[in-house]
Amino acid sequence: MSQLVGIVLAAGQGTRMKSQTPKVLHRLAGRSLVAWSVGAALEAGADRCVVVVGHGREQVEADLRARFGDRVDFAHQAEQRGTGHAVRCAMEQALEGFSGAVFVLYGDCPLVLPSTIRRLVDARGRAPLSLVTATLADPTGYGRILREGGAVVGIREQRDCAPRELAIDEVNPGLYAIDAAFLREAMGALTTDNAQGELYLTDVVAMAAKAGGAIDVPGDMGELRGVNDRRELALCGEVLRRRINDALASSGVGIVDPACTYVDADVVVEPDTTIAPNVHLRGRCVVRSGAIIDVGCVLQDVEVDAGAHLLPYTVAADSRVGPSAHVGPFTHLRPATVLHEGAKVGNFCETKKTIVGKDSKVNHLSYVGDGVLGEGVNVGAGTIFCNYDGFQKHTTVLDDGAFIGSDSQIVAPVRVGKGAYVASGSTVTRDVPDDALAMSRTKQVNKEGYASRLKARFAFSKKSST
Ligand code: UD1
Ligand code: CA
């Protein structure tokens, strides 16, 4: 079988986005636009993929390397002289002597399905080129498909169209399968004789029509829409969201309201889970069977184990919520928080780089940072781990069964031993031995009858001052 290579064009700045970020690095469902295109190319069966980069070259390369490793090669287009010039860069820099077939797609078309690319590649047969075409109620901005006697004879860019050509509603979505040898020759014949003074890849279609035929494959614009501005970015985001949520729902995930549930493409959600409205699962989250993610939770790279329950408005990053653990409502798990089985972090708490052992509880209004909590520990309301001295972070260790009374400050580095008690309102600065009681607050004094004497004194001073 002859080899198949994908070429993805991603060198443009995308001025219509009005952004410092190169257009192809804008993200949808956790992936850059260009990563969506490259992913589709590889999934369609390309042996490798050559990406033409220019604007934001280093960033684009880094983004794709991180995701695809050696399966992508790069060609550099230093000056953006048009889509034809971009393909020429790919042929000269990365495909010299290559004699199989290529397919070309643009780096700003995140919705393209691998099955469409496959269809296009198969349809070409022995012809020099095949392309996808689609009809659009409003074809503005797209290159128009020119036909003679039913056959495709060329593409005319919007800006080069004669008035009657502007009325053509069949457009070029920008997907082509091309014989490499033919393409190499066609590249040499391109001219800048057009409204933009660029080398147009689209001119190759007319050359193919003369050299054996341009085979057209009907496509659906719903899948082929490009991103040129922020409005189109949002529209494509909506389509991807629907695809992801539909796939999850059919696999058995209980998505309560798919219209307002935001799950990145690389997230794994097991069947028989519940995802409430306004939840965002970002990056590489994993949600295991039986877990419930309640309203408004925002999770980034979090693993939620079986049967765990995140109550409304939990915000968490780079953390792990163990089996049957409970979190929230309104709680913030910062990076490197690990909750073991049955652990509980209740409302209005903040955790960071802390392990909470099996069945341990941090239930109300606490900050626990740089902590190691054993099993069956109880941290009372309003406890603060004082982990930072302005220079370094220090660790607090609470051994199994330790009990911290409410409103205590634990000044790290410090250890509270097995089964030990810290009395409410204490400031702990020294280690507490196993089974000891630590109490650092001042002793209570009761003065009998003192309250009414005080009130009389206050009333008198108020009267004499008015
Ligand atoms: C292009 C097509 C048009 C088609 C439309 C579909 C051409 C001449 N026109 O127009 O027929 O209907 O796409 O979306 O091909 N790029 C480079 N180097 C360049 C220029 C562009 O790498 O020198 C890349 C861009 O980064 C982008 C892609 O090619 O990812 C398409 O470029 P863009 O300027 O958006 O082309 P359109 O004007 O939309
Ligand atoms: Ca475009």
JSON list of C-alpha atoms and ligand atoms in Angstrom, two decimals, residues 16 23 106 108-109 141-142 173 226-228 232, ligand 2:
[
{"chain": "A", "resi": 16, "resn": "ARG", "atom": "CA", "xyz": [-9.59, 38.32, 12.52]},
{"chain": "A", "resi": 23, "resn": "LYS", "atom": "CA", "xyz": [-5.27, 31.48, 15.81]},
{"chain": "A", "resi": 106, "resn": "TYR", "atom": "CA", "xyz": [-6.29, 23.65, 7.34]},
{"chain": "A", "resi": 108, "resn": "ASP", "atom": "CA", "xyz": [-8.43, 26.08, 11.69]},
{"chain": "A", "resi": 109, "resn": "CYS", "atom": "CA", "xyz": [-11.04, 23.37, 11.03]},
{"chain": "A", "resi": 141, "resn": "GLY", "atom": "CA", "xyz": [-15.88, 34.27, 2.59]},
{"chain": "A", "resi": 142, "resn": "TYR", "atom": "CA", "xyz": [-15.42, 30.82, 1.10]},
{"chain": "A", "resi": 173, "resn": "PRO", "atom": "CA", "xyz": [-14.26, 23.69, 2.86]},
{"chain": "A", "resi": 226, "resn": "GLY", "atom": "CA", "xyz": [-13.53, 26.87, 9.78]},
{"chain": "A", "resi": 227, "resn": "VAL", "atom": "CA", "xyz": [-12.66, 29.27, 12.57]},
{"chain": "A", "resi": 228, "resn": "ASN", "atom": "CA", "xyz": [-11.79, 32.76, 11.41]},
{"chain": "A", "resi": 232, "resn": "GLU", "atom": "CA", "xyz": [-16.97, 30.95, 14.81]},
{"chain": "B", "resi": 2, "resn": "CA", "atom": "CA", "xyz": [-9.99, 30.07, 7.07]}
]
